[in-house]
CSV table of C-alpha atoms and ligand atoms in Angstrom, one decimal:
chain,number,residue,atom,x,y,z
C,1,ARG,CA,21.3,13.9,0.6
C,2,PRO,CA,22.6,10.1,-1.6
C,3,GLY,CA,21.8,7.0,0.5
C,4,ASP,CA,25.0,5.4,2.7
C,5,PRO,CA,27.2,3.1,0.8
C,6,CYS,CA,26.0,-0.1,0.8
C,7,ALA,CA,25.0,-3.1,-1.3
C,8,PHE,CA,21.8,-3.8,-2.7
C,9,VAL,CA,20.6,-7.6,-3.0
C,10,VAL,CA,17.5,-8.6,-4.4
C,11,PHE,CA,16.9,-11.8,-4.3
C,12,GLY,CA,14.2,-13.0,-6.4
C,13,GLY,CA,15.8,-11.2,-9.0
C,14,MET,CA,14.7,-12.6,-12.3
C,15,GLY,CA,11.2,-11.6,-10.6
C,16,ASP,CA,8.8,-9.2,-11.4
C,17,LEU,CA,8.7,-7.2,-9.1
C,18,THR,CA,12.3,-6.7,-9.6
C,19,LYS,CA,11.9,-5.8,-13.9
C,20,ARG,CA,9.0,-3.7,-13.4
C,21,LYS,CA,9.8,-2.3,-9.6
C,22,LEU,CA,13.5,-2.0,-8.4
C,23,LEU,CA,16.0,-1.4,-11.4
C,24,PRO,CA,13.5,1.6,-12.9
C,25,SER,CA,13.4,3.0,-9.6
C,26,LEU,CA,16.9,2.5,-9.1
C,27,TYR,CA,17.9,4.4,-12.0
C,28,ASN,CA,15.4,7.4,-11.1
C,29,LEU,CA,17.8,7.4,-7.1
C,30,ARG,CA,20.8,7.5,-9.8
C,31,ALA,CA,19.2,10.5,-12.6
C,32,ASN,CA,18.9,12.0,-9.8
C,33,GLY,CA,21.7,11.7,-8.0
C,34,LEU,CA,20.3,10.1,-4.7
C,35,LEU,CA,21.8,6.9,-4.5
C,36,PRO,CA,25.4,6.1,-3.3
C,37,ARG,CA,27.7,6.8,-5.1
C,38,ASP,CA,29.6,3.8,-3.7
C,39,PHE,CA,27.1,1.5,-4.7
C,40,ALA,CA,26.9,-1.6,-6.4
C,41,ILE,CA,23.7,-3.9,-6.6
C,42,ILE,CA,24.0,-8.5,-6.7
C,43,CYS,CA,20.8,-10.2,-7.6
C,44,VAL,CA,19.7,-13.3,-7.0
C,45,ALA,CA,18.7,-15.8,-8.9
C,46,ARG,CA,18.1,-19.5,-10.3
C,47,ARG,CA,18.9,-19.4,-14.3
C,48,ASP,CA,22.7,-20.0,-15.1
C,49,LEU,CA,23.2,-16.4,-15.8
C,50,ASP,CA,27.1,-14.9,-15.6
C,51,ASP,CA,26.7,-11.2,-14.1
C,52,ALA,CA,27.5,-10.0,-18.4
C,53,ALA,CA,24.1,-12.2,-19.1
C,54,TYR,CA,22.6,-10.7,-16.7
C,55,ARG,CA,23.7,-7.4,-16.7
C,56,GLU,CA,22.2,-7.2,-20.6
C,57,TRP,CA,18.4,-8.7,-19.5
C,58,ALA,CA,18.8,-6.0,-16.7
C,59,THR,CA,19.0,-3.2,-20.0
C,60,ARG,CA,16.5,-5.1,-21.6
C,61,SER,CA,14.4,-5.2,-18.9
C,62,LEU,CA,14.9,-2.0,-17.9
C,63,ARG,CA,14.6,-0.1,-21.2
C,64,GLU,CA,10.8,-1.1,-21.0
C,65,PHE,CA,9.9,-0.7,-18.0
C,66,ALA,CA,11.8,2.6,-17.1
C,67,THR,CA,9.5,5.3,-16.5
C,68,ARG,CA,12.1,8.1,-17.5
C,69,PRO,CA,14.4,8.6,-21.1
C,70,VAL,CA,17.1,5.9,-20.2
C,71,GLU,CA,20.6,8.2,-20.9
C,72,ASP,CA,22.5,5.9,-22.3
C,73,ALA,CA,25.7,7.4,-20.1
C,74,LEU,CA,24.3,7.0,-17.3
C,75,TRP,CA,23.3,3.2,-16.7
C,76,ALA,CA,27.2,2.4,-18.9
C,77,GLU,CA,28.3,3.8,-15.7
C,78,TYR,CA,26.2,2.4,-13.5
C,79,VAL,CA,25.5,-1.0,-15.3
C,80,GLU,CA,29.0,-1.8,-14.1
C,81,ARG,CA,27.7,-2.0,-10.6
C,82,ILE,CA,25.8,-5.6,-10.7
C,83,HIS,CA,26.4,-8.7,-10.7
C,84,TYR,CA,25.2,-11.5,-10.1
C,85,VAL,CA,24.4,-15.0,-7.9
C,86,LYS,CA,23.3,-17.9,-9.8
C,87,GLY,CA,21.6,-20.1,-6.7
C,88,ASP,CA,19.1,-21.8,-4.6
C,89,LEU,CA,18.0,-20.4,-1.9
C,90,GLU,CA,17.2,-23.9,-0.2
C,91,ASP,CA,21.2,-24.2,-1.2
C,92,PRO,CA,23.9,-23.2,1.2
C,93,GLY,CA,25.8,-22.7,-1.4
C,94,THR,CA,24.4,-19.5,-2.7
C,95,PHE,CA,24.9,-17.6,0.5
C,96,GLU,CA,28.7,-18.8,0.7
C,97,ARG,CA,28.8,-17.2,-3.2
C,98,LEU,CA,26.5,-14.3,-1.6
C,99,GLY,CA,29.1,-13.5,0.5
C,100,ALA,CA,32.2,-13.8,-1.9
C,101,ALA,CA,30.2,-11.4,-4.0
C,102,LEU,CA,29.2,-8.9,-1.5
C,103,ALA,CA,33.4,-9.0,-0.1
C,104,HIS,CA,34.2,-8.1,-3.9
C,105,ALA,CA,31.5,-5.4,-3.7
C,106,ARG,CA,33.1,-3.5,-0.7
C,107,GLU,CA,36.5,-3.8,-2.3
C,108,LYS,CA,35.7,-2.8,-5.9
C,109,HIS,CA,32.5,-0.8,-5.0
C,110,GLY,CA,33.1,0.6,-1.3
C,111,THR,CA,29.9,-0.4,-0.2
C,112,ALA,CA,31.5,-0.6,3.6
C,113,GLY,CA,30.0,-4.1,4.9
C,114,ASN,CA,26.9,-2.6,4.5
C,115,ALA,CA,23.9,-4.0,2.7
C,116,ILE,CA,20.4,-4.2,1.7
C,117,PHE,CA,18.1,-8.3,1.2
C,118,TYR,CA,15.3,-7.5,-0.5
C,119,LEU,CA,12.6,-10.0,-0.5
C,120,ALA,CA,11.4,-10.3,-3.9
C,121,VAL,CA,10.5,-13.9,-3.3
C,122,PRO,CA,7.0,-15.7,-3.0
C,123,PRO,CA,5.8,-15.7,0.0
C,124,ASP,CA,7.2,-19.4,1.0
C,125,GLU,CA,10.4,-18.7,0.2
C,126,PHE,CA,10.6,-15.7,2.7
C,127,GLY,CA,11.2,-17.4,6.6
C,128,SER,CA,14.2,-20.4,4.2
C,129,THR,CA,15.5,-17.0,2.4
C,130,VAL,CA,16.1,-15.5,6.4
C,131,ARG,CA,17.4,-18.6,8.3
C,132,GLY,CA,19.6,-19.3,5.2
C,133,LEU,CA,21.5,-15.4,6.0
C,134,GLY,CA,21.3,-16.0,9.6
C,135,ALA,CA,22.7,-19.3,9.3
C,136,SER,CA,25.6,-18.0,6.8
C,137,GLY,CA,26.8,-14.7,9.3
C,138,LEU,CA,25.0,-12.2,6.9
C,139,ALA,CA,22.3,-10.4,8.3
C,140,ARG,CA,25.8,-10.2,11.8
C,141,GLU,CA,26.3,-6.0,11.5
C,142,ASP,CA,29.7,-7.1,12.4
C,143,GLY,CA,31.1,-5.2,9.9
C,144,GLY,CA,28.6,-2.2,8.4
C,145,TRP,CA,25.2,-2.8,9.0
C,146,ARG,CA,22.5,-5.0,7.4
C,147,ARG,CA,19.2,-4.9,6.8
C,148,VAL,CA,16.1,-6.8,5.3
C,149,VAL,CA,13.4,-5.6,2.8
C,150,ILE,CA,10.1,-7.6,3.0
C,151,GLU,CA,7.6,-7.7,0.9
C,152,LYS,CA,3.6,-8.3,1.2
C,153,PRO,CA,2.0,-10.2,1.9
C,154,PHE,CA,3.0,-10.6,5.0
C,155,GLY,CA,1.4,-13.4,6.9
C,156,ARG,CA,-1.8,-14.5,5.7
C,157,ASP,CA,-3.9,-14.7,9.7
C,158,LEU,CA,-2.2,-14.1,13.1
C,159,GLU,CA,-0.8,-16.6,13.9
C,160,SER,CA,1.4,-16.9,10.7
C,161,ALA,CA,1.9,-13.3,11.0
C,162,GLN,CA,3.0,-13.8,14.5
C,163,ALA,CA,5.1,-16.8,13.0
C,164,LEU,CA,6.4,-14.7,10.7
C,165,ASN,CA,7.6,-12.3,13.1
C,166,ARG,CA,8.4,-13.9,15.7
C,167,GLU,CA,11.0,-16.6,12.9
C,168,LEU,CA,12.5,-13.0,12.1
C,169,VAL,CA,13.0,-12.0,15.1
C,170,SER,CA,15.0,-15.4,16.1
C,171,ILE,CA,17.8,-13.9,13.5
C,172,LEU,CA,17.2,-10.1,12.8
C,173,ARG,CA,16.6,-6.5,15.6
C,174,GLU,CA,13.4,-5.7,14.9
C,175,GLU,CA,15.3,-2.0,13.7
C,176,GLN,CA,16.7,-4.6,10.5
C,177,VAL,CA,13.0,-5.3,9.6
C,178,TYR,CA,12.1,-3.0,6.8
C,179,ARG,CA,8.6,-4.8,5.9
C,180,ILE,CA,7.1,-1.9,3.0
C,181,ASP,CA,4.1,-1.5,1.0
C,182,HIS,CA,3.9,0.2,-2.0
C,183,TYR,CA,1.0,2.9,-1.1
C,184,LEU,CA,3.3,4.8,1.9
C,185,GLY,CA,5.3,6.2,-1.3
C,186,LYS,CA,2.5,7.5,-3.3
C,187,GLU,CA,2.9,11.8,-2.8
C,188,THR,CA,-0.2,11.6,-2.4
C,189,VAL,CA,-0.5,9.7,0.5
C,190,GLN,CA,3.1,10.6,2.9
C,191,ASN,CA,0.8,14.3,1.9
C,192,ILE,CA,-2.1,13.7,4.6
C,193,LEU,CA,0.6,14.3,7.5
C,194,VAL,CA,1.3,17.5,6.1
C,195,PHE,CA,-2.2,18.4,4.7
C,196,ARG,CA,-3.0,17.6,8.6
C,197,PHE,CA,0.0,18.9,10.8
C,198,ALA,CA,1.1,21.5,9.1
C,199,ASN,CA,-1.9,23.2,8.4
C,200,GLY,CA,-3.7,24.8,11.7
C,201,VAL,CA,-7.5,24.6,10.7
C,202,PHE,CA,-8.1,21.2,9.9
C,203,GLU,CA,-6.7,19.1,13.5
C,204,PRO,CA,-9.7,21.6,15.6
C,205,ILE,CA,-12.3,19.5,13.6
C,206,TRP,CA,-10.9,16.6,13.1
C,207,ASN,CA,-12.8,14.6,15.7
C,208,ARG,CA,-16.2,12.5,17.0
C,209,ARG,CA,-17.4,16.3,17.3
C,210,TYR,CA,-17.4,17.9,12.9
C,211,VAL,CA,-17.5,14.5,11.4
C,212,ASP,CA,-19.9,12.0,10.8
C,213,HIS,CA,-18.3,9.8,9.8
C,214,VAL,CA,-15.2,8.5,7.1
C,215,GLN,CA,-15.1,6.3,3.9
C,216,ILE,CA,-11.2,5.1,2.9
C,217,THR,CA,-11.9,3.8,-1.3
C,218,VAL,CA,-9.0,1.4,-3.2
C,219,ALA,CA,-11.4,0.8,-6.8
C,220,GLU,CA,-9.6,-1.4,-9.1
C,221,ASP,CA,-10.8,-1.4,-13.1
C,222,ILE,CA,-8.1,-4.4,-13.8
C,223,GLY,CA,-8.8,-7.9,-13.0
C,224,VAL,CA,-6.6,-10.9,-11.5
C,225,GLU,CA,-4.1,-9.1,-14.4
C,226,GLY,CA,-2.7,-12.9,-14.6
C,227,ARG,CA,-1.6,-13.3,-10.4
C,228,GLY,CA,-5.0,-15.8,-10.8
C,229,ASP,CA,-3.2,-18.5,-8.7
C,230,TYR,CA,-1.4,-15.4,-6.3
C,231,TYR,CA,-5.1,-14.2,-6.3
C,232,GLU,CA,-6.9,-17.4,-5.6
C,233,SER,CA,-5.2,-17.2,-1.7
C,234,ALA,CA,-4.7,-14.3,-1.1
C,235,GLY,CA,-8.2,-12.2,-1.9
C,236,ALA,CA,-9.5,-8.6,-1.6
C,237,LEU,CA,-9.3,-8.3,1.9
C,238,ARG,CA,-5.8,-9.3,1.7
C,239,ASP,CA,-4.9,-7.6,-0.5
C,240,ILE,CA,-5.9,-4.7,0.0
C,241,VAL,CA,-7.9,-4.3,3.1
C,242,GLN,CA,-5.2,-5.2,5.9
C,243,ASN,CA,-2.1,-3.5,4.7
C,244,HIS,CA,-2.3,-0.4,2.1
C,245,ILE,CA,-6.3,1.1,3.6
C,246,PHE,CA,-5.5,0.3,7.4
C,247,GLN,CA,-2.5,2.3,6.2
C,248,LEU,CA,-4.0,4.7,5.0
C,249,LEU,CA,-7.1,5.1,7.8
C,250,THR,CA,-4.2,5.0,10.3
C,251,LEU,CA,-2.3,8.3,8.3
C,252,VAL,CA,-6.0,10.1,9.0
C,253,ALA,CA,-6.9,8.8,13.0
C,254,MET,CA,-3.7,9.2,14.5
C,255,GLU,CA,-3.2,11.4,17.0
C,256,PRO,CA,0.0,14.3,16.4
C,257,PRO,CA,3.5,12.2,17.4
C,258,SER,CA,5.7,13.9,19.3
C,259,THR,CA,7.9,14.0,16.2
C,260,LEU,CA,8.1,13.0,12.8
C,261,ALA,CA,11.3,10.2,13.9
C,262,ALA,CA,10.3,6.6,13.1
C,263,GLU,CA,8.6,5.0,16.2
C,264,ALA,CA,7.0,8.4,17.5
C,265,VAL,CA,5.4,8.1,14.0
C,266,ARG,CA,4.5,4.6,14.6
C,267,ASN,CA,3.4,3.9,18.5
C,268,GLU,CA,1.0,6.2,16.7
C,269,LYS,CA,-0.3,4.0,14.5
C,270,VAL,CA,-0.5,1.2,16.1
C,271,LYS,CA,-2.7,2.9,18.3
C,272,VAL,CA,-5.4,3.6,15.8
C,273,LEU,CA,-5.7,0.3,15.0
C,274,ASP,CA,-5.4,-1.8,18.6
C,275,ALA,CA,-8.3,1.3,18.6
C,276,ILE,CA,-10.2,-0.7,16.5
C,277,ARG,CA,-13.4,-2.5,17.6
C,278,THR,CA,-12.7,-6.9,17.0
C,279,MET,CA,-15.5,-7.7,14.8
C,280,SER,CA,-18.2,-11.1,16.2
C,281,PRO,CA,-19.6,-13.3,14.8
C,282,GLU,CA,-23.1,-11.1,13.9
C,283,ASP,CA,-20.5,-8.7,13.6
C,284,VAL,CA,-19.1,-9.8,10.3
C,285,LEU,CA,-23.0,-10.8,8.4
C,286,ARG,CA,-23.9,-7.7,9.4
C,287,ASP,CA,-21.3,-4.7,8.6
C,288,ALA,CA,-19.0,-6.6,6.8
C,289,VAL,CA,-19.7,-7.0,2.5
C,290,ARG,CA,-18.1,-9.0,0.1
C,291,GLY,CA,-18.2,-10.2,-3.7
C,292,GLN,CA,-16.8,-11.2,-7.0
C,293,TYR,CA,-17.4,-10.4,-10.4
C,294,GLY,CA,-18.7,-11.9,-12.6
C,295,GLU,CA,-18.8,-10.8,-16.5
C,296,GLY,CA,-18.8,-7.0,-17.7
C,297,TYR,CA,-17.9,-3.9,-19.5
C,298,ILE,CA,-15.2,-1.8,-19.3
C,299,GLY,CA,-15.0,1.1,-20.9
C,300,GLY,CA,-16.9,-0.3,-23.1
C,301,LYS,CA,-15.7,-3.7,-23.4
C,302,LYS,CA,-16.5,-7.3,-23.3
C,303,VAL,CA,-13.9,-8.5,-19.8
C,304,PRO,CA,-14.6,-12.1,-18.3
C,305,GLY,CA,-16.1,-12.7,-15.1
C,306,TYR,CA,-13.2,-13.9,-12.3
C,307,ARG,CA,-13.9,-17.5,-12.7
C,308,GLN,CA,-12.6,-17.4,-16.1
C,309,GLU,CA,-9.5,-16.1,-15.3
C,310,PRO,CA,-6.2,-17.7,-15.3
C,311,LYS,CA,-5.3,-20.1,-13.5
C,312,VAL,CA,-8.3,-19.2,-11.3
C,313,SER,CA,-11.1,-22.6,-9.9
C,314,PRO,CA,-14.7,-22.1,-11.9
C,315,THR,CA,-16.3,-22.7,-8.5
C,316,SER,CA,-14.0,-19.8,-6.8
C,317,GLN,CA,-15.2,-18.5,-3.2
C,318,THR,CA,-12.2,-16.2,-3.5
C,319,GLU,CA,-13.8,-12.4,-2.7
C,320,THR,CA,-12.8,-9.5,-5.4
C,321,PHE,CA,-14.3,-6.7,-3.4
C,322,ALA,CA,-14.2,-6.2,0.4
C,323,ALA,CA,-15.7,-4.0,2.0
C,324,GLY,CA,-16.9,-2.8,5.6
C,325,LYS,CA,-17.7,-1.2,8.7
C,326,LEU,CA,-14.9,-0.4,11.3
C,327,LEU,CA,-15.1,1.1,15.1
C,328,VAL,CA,-12.3,3.3,16.8
C,329,GLU,CA,-13.3,3.0,19.2
C,330,ASN,CA,-11.2,6.3,21.5
C,331,TRP,CA,-11.7,9.9,22.3
C,332,ARG,CA,-10.9,11.6,19.4
C,333,TRP,CA,-13.8,9.0,17.1
C,334,ALA,CA,-15.9,7.4,19.4
C,335,GLY,CA,-19.5,7.0,17.7
C,336,VAL,CA,-18.1,7.7,13.7
C,337,PRO,CA,-17.9,4.6,11.9
C,338,PHE,CA,-15.2,4.3,9.1
C,339,TYR,CA,-16.2,3.0,5.5
C,340,VAL,CA,-13.5,0.8,4.0
C,341,ARG,CA,-14.5,-0.7,0.4
C,342,ALA,CA,-11.6,-3.1,-2.3
C,343,GLY,CA,-12.2,-4.4,-5.6
C,344,LYS,CA,-11.2,-5.6,-8.0
C,345,ARG,CA,-13.1,-4.9,-11.6
C,346,LEU,CA,-14.9,-1.9,-10.5
C,347,ALA,CA,-16.0,1.1,-12.3
C,348,ARG,CA,-12.8,2.8,-12.3
C,349,ARG,CA,-9.9,4.0,-11.3
C,350,ASP,CA,-10.1,5.4,-7.7
C,351,THR,CA,-8.4,5.4,-4.9
C,352,GLN,CA,-10.4,8.0,-2.9
C,353,ILE,CA,-10.1,9.4,1.1
C,354,THR,CA,-13.4,11.0,2.2
C,355,ILE,CA,-14.2,13.5,5.6
C,356,GLN,CA,-17.5,14.1,6.0
C,357,PHE,CA,-18.3,16.6,7.4
C,358,ARG,CA,-21.8,17.5,9.9
C,359,ARG,CA,-24.8,19.4,8.7
C,360,PRO,CA,-24.7,22.8,10.5
C,361,PRO,CA,-26.5,22.3,13.2
C,362,LEU,CA,-29.4,24.7,11.6
C,363,LEU,CA,-30.9,24.9,9.2
C,364,LEU,CA,-31.3,28.1,8.0
C,365,PHE,CA,-32.1,28.3,4.2
C,366,GLN,CA,-34.5,25.3,4.7
C,367,ASP,CA,-36.4,27.2,1.3
C,368,ALA,CA,-32.9,26.9,-0.8
C,369,GLY,CA,-31.9,24.0,-1.5
C,370,LEU,CA,-30.6,22.4,1.1
C,371,GLU,CA,-32.4,19.4,2.2
C,372,SER,CA,-30.6,17.8,-1.0
C,373,ILE,CA,-26.9,19.6,-0.4
C,374,ASP,CA,-24.8,17.3,1.1
C,375,PRO,CA,-22.7,18.6,4.0
C,376,ASN,CA,-18.8,19.9,4.2
C,377,ARG,CA,-16.9,17.0,2.5
C,378,LEU,CA,-13.2,16.7,2.0
C,379,ASP,CA,-11.4,14.6,-0.8
C,380,ILE,CA,-8.4,13.4,-0.6
C,381,LEU,CA,-7.6,11.1,-4.4
C,382,ILE,CA,-5.3,10.2,-4.1
C,383,GLN,CA,-5.2,8.7,-7.9
C,384,PRO,CA,-5.4,8.0,-10.7
C,385,GLU,CA,-5.9,12.7,-9.6
C,386,GLU,CA,-4.3,13.6,-7.3
C,387,ALA,CA,-6.1,16.7,-5.6
C,388,ILE,CA,-8.0,17.1,-2.5
C,389,CYS,CA,-11.2,18.8,-2.5
C,390,LEU,CA,-12.7,20.5,-0.4
C,391,SER,CA,-16.6,20.8,-1.0
C,392,ILE,CA,-18.8,23.8,0.1
C,393,LYS,CA,-21.7,25.6,-0.5
C,394,ALA,CA,-22.4,29.3,-1.5
C,395,LYS,CA,-25.4,31.7,-3.2
C,396,ARG,CA,-25.8,31.8,-6.7
C,397,PRO,CA,-25.9,35.4,-7.6
C,398,GLY,CA,-29.6,36.5,-8.8
C,399,ALA,CA,-32.1,37.6,-6.5
C,400,ALA,CA,-32.9,34.6,-5.0
C,401,ILE,CA,-31.1,32.8,-1.4
C,402,GLN,CA,-29.9,29.4,-4.1
C,403,LEU,CA,-27.2,26.4,-2.6
C,404,VAL,CA,-24.9,25.5,-5.3
C,405,PRO,CA,-22.1,23.3,-4.0
C,406,VAL,CA,-18.3,24.5,-4.9
C,407,LYS,CA,-15.3,23.2,-4.9
C,408,LEU,CA,-12.0,24.4,-3.5
C,409,ASP,CA,-9.2,22.4,-4.7
C,410,PHE,CA,-6.3,22.3,-4.6
C,411,SER,CA,-4.3,19.9,-7.2
C,412,TYR,CA,-0.4,18.3,-7.6
C,413,LYS,CA,-1.0,18.8,-11.4
C,414,ASP,CA,-0.1,22.7,-9.9
C,415,PHE,CA,3.0,21.5,-8.6
C,416,GLY,CA,4.4,21.4,-13.0
C,417,SER,CA,5.1,18.1,-14.3
C,418,VAL,CA,7.2,15.5,-11.9
C,419,PRO,CA,9.0,13.3,-13.9
C,420,PRO,CA,7.3,9.9,-13.6
C,421,ALA,CA,7.9,7.3,-10.9
C,422,THR,CA,7.5,3.8,-9.8
C,423,GLY,CA,6.4,4.7,-6.3
C,424,TYR,CA,9.8,2.5,-4.9
C,425,GLU,CA,11.9,5.4,-4.8
C,426,ARG,CA,11.0,6.6,-1.9
C,427,LEU,CA,10.4,4.3,0.0
C,428,LEU,CA,14.7,2.2,-1.3
C,429,HIS,CA,15.8,5.6,-0.5
C,430,ASP,CA,15.1,5.6,3.4
C,431,VAL,CA,16.3,1.5,3.5
C,432,MET,CA,19.8,3.1,2.7
C,433,ILE,CA,19.2,6.6,5.0
C,434,GLY,CA,17.7,3.9,7.4
C,435,ASP,CA,14.2,5.3,8.2
C,436,SER,CA,11.9,3.3,8.7
C,437,THR,CA,9.2,5.3,9.4
C,438,LEU,CA,7.1,4.9,6.6
C,439,PHE,CA,7.6,0.5,6.9
C,440,HIS,CA,5.3,-1.8,8.6
C,441,ARG,CA,6.3,-2.7,12.5
C,442,ALA,CA,5.4,-6.1,14.0
C,443,ASP,CA,3.6,-5.1,15.8
C,444,MET,CA,1.3,-3.0,13.2
C,445,VAL,CA,1.3,-6.0,11.2
C,446,GLU,CA,0.1,-7.8,14.3
C,447,SER,CA,-2.2,-5.8,15.2
C,448,SER,CA,-4.0,-5.9,11.8
C,449,TRP,CA,-4.4,-9.4,10.5
C,450,ARG,CA,-6.4,-9.0,15.0
C,451,ILE,CA,-8.6,-7.3,13.0
C,452,VAL,CA,-9.2,-9.0,9.6
C,453,THR,CA,-9.1,-11.9,11.0
C,454,PRO,CA,-12.6,-12.7,12.8
C,455,VAL,CA,-14.2,-11.8,8.9
C,456,LEU,CA,-11.4,-14.2,7.4
C,457,ASP,CA,-12.7,-16.9,10.0
C,458,VAL,CA,-16.8,-16.0,9.1
C,459,TRP,CA,-16.1,-15.6,5.5
C,460,ALA,CA,-14.4,-19.2,4.9
C,461,THR,CA,-17.3,-21.1,7.1
C,462,LEU,CA,-20.5,-19.3,4.8
C,463,PRO,CA,-19.6,-20.3,1.2
C,464,ALA,CA,-20.8,-17.4,-1.0
C,465,ARG,CA,-23.5,-18.7,-2.5
C,466,ASP,CA,-23.8,-15.6,-4.3
C,467,PHE,CA,-20.8,-15.5,-6.4
C,468,PRO,CA,-20.5,-13.7,-8.7
C,469,ASN,CA,-22.7,-10.8,-7.1
C,470,TYR,CA,-21.4,-8.2,-9.0
C,471,ALA,CA,-20.2,-7.2,-13.2
C,472,ALA,CA,-17.5,-5.8,-13.9
C,473,GLY,CA,-17.6,-2.2,-14.4
C,474,THR,CA,-20.4,-1.2,-11.0
C,475,TRP,CA,-19.5,0.0,-7.6
C,476,GLY,CA,-19.8,-3.7,-6.2
C,477,PRO,CA,-22.5,-6.1,-4.5
C,478,SER,CA,-25.6,-4.7,-3.6
C,479,GLY,CA,-25.0,-5.1,0.1
C,480,ALA,CA,-22.2,-2.9,0.1
C,481,GLN,CA,-24.4,0.7,-1.1
C,482,GLU,CA,-27.0,-1.8,1.7
C,483,LEU,CA,-24.3,-1.3,3.9
C,484,LEU,CA,-24.4,2.7,3.8
C,485,ALA,CA,-27.9,3.2,3.7
C,486,ARG,CA,-28.5,1.4,6.6
C,487,ASP,CA,-26.9,4.0,7.8
C,488,GLY,CA,-28.6,7.2,6.4
C,489,ARG,CA,-25.8,7.7,4.1
C,490,ARG,CA,-24.2,6.6,0.5
C,491,TRP,CA,-20.8,6.9,-1.0
C,492,ALA,CA,-19.2,9.6,-2.2
C,493,ASP,CA,-18.7,7.4,-5.9
C,494,PRO,CA,-16.8,9.7,-8.2
C,495,GLU,CA,-18.7,11.7,-10.7
A,1,BG6,C1,-0.9,-5.0,-4.4
A,1,BG6,C2,-2.5,-5.3,-4.8
A,1,BG6,O1,-0.5,-4.3,-3.5
A,1,BG6,O2,-1.1,-3.3,-5.3
A,1,BG6,C3,-2.4,-5.8,-6.3
A,1,BG6,O3,-1.6,-6.9,-4.8
A,1,BG6,C4,-2.5,-4.2,-6.9
A,1,BG6,O4,-3.6,-6.9,-6.4
A,1,BG6,C5,-1.7,-3.2,-6.8
A,1,BG6,O5,-3.0,-4.3,-8.5
A,1,BG6,C6,-2.4,-2.0,-6.4
A,1,BG6,O6,-1.4,-1.1,-6.2
A,1,BG6,P1,-1.6,0.6,-7.2
A,1,BG6,O7,-1.1,1.0,-6.4
A,1,BG6,O8,-1.6,0.4,-8.2
A,1,BG6,O9,-2.6,1.3,-6.6
């Protein structure tokens, strides 16, 4: 069903996120009939423009970044609903003008007083924007609902995340806050719950008795792409592990929720995070690995090292690779390690979850090459390939018993062609209908920082003398291989 009538307010209305993701996603929702009929977009930015000039900018941006051909008639009707408010977010006058624009949208476009405030601004402006909403009364729900969408990074350690959460709850109710994680908008990520809980065959073996270990990889072949200044203060652990990887981990490890209601699902997810053992400094030194890329080759092309990227210090200590071994200490998973890794400029783009099962109890086929064949393994491929693949063994045809690995797989391609999307569509629509299942809750964010902060603390006190320690285009530093080799295991690198 289409979203509820509302005004969609974007703070940071001329930023990268707005042009690359938000405008194309809203257009896709419109094309799929999922935007409310009574709808308006209000963009807030510093530049001195009027509605007409902003609409021109938005049209140009959409033509550049749309994921489907832009239909003139559809866009013409849509662009009329876009309005512009100029202003600085520190200035109360901006919020006054925004209030007037919202009243106008209510009258002209029938938005019923409902509003979504999307904070597409740098993290140091989150606080002032929310304070502005509070002081101006725009966050009050006395004539329609008000929801606030916050982008990552949500804090930079446990303390700052708690401070931000405190600031938010002093102005908003938790139900009004939507902390967005674009990984949860991906089809293949949403499919994890369906795969686990709509099929009866996997759940009985989804535990410590049958699973040897779990791996989660988010590998990128791109570098920092001109975002050196942001990345210098983030690093791989904050950029990918604390949010995206932990979300994947909770989906794999959570208990079945009693219903699919937002709170039921999020309660189960946070229980998984709470069960992850906090690492001591010794654990960090042993079980966490960091890396930084030096120059190398990607697709046959020479690329510079991280320290040579624009806006990066030539002596940078920022990690562009992080790996670690996590222990989920609950009844289902005790003793089953979860190995996670994320990195830039790795051999190829690949986001994948691997569930490695235990070997069969009896080696009946010792003479048939079993030693050389891995035990059963389930790969959930998230991107760029979207598939689920179970590796089993079969007998090669012939008189002798010879075992070969074969794959049972399902690929998203089998569904036929789906129009490309940005991945934000589902999430934006969820905000419009008030479904917060796929968004981080305050306690989830704090729990994930509790896990990550001790690692950051140890790394901050010990300089990484071996940086750069992996060449662009490889699978990261040797320490990452050793982390698994020590346990007699290895990463399931894609073939
Ligand atoms: C973002 C990170 O959250 O995710 C980026 O800030 C990263 O550094 C991106 O490149 C990866 O997203 P995706 O959807 O391409 O895997």
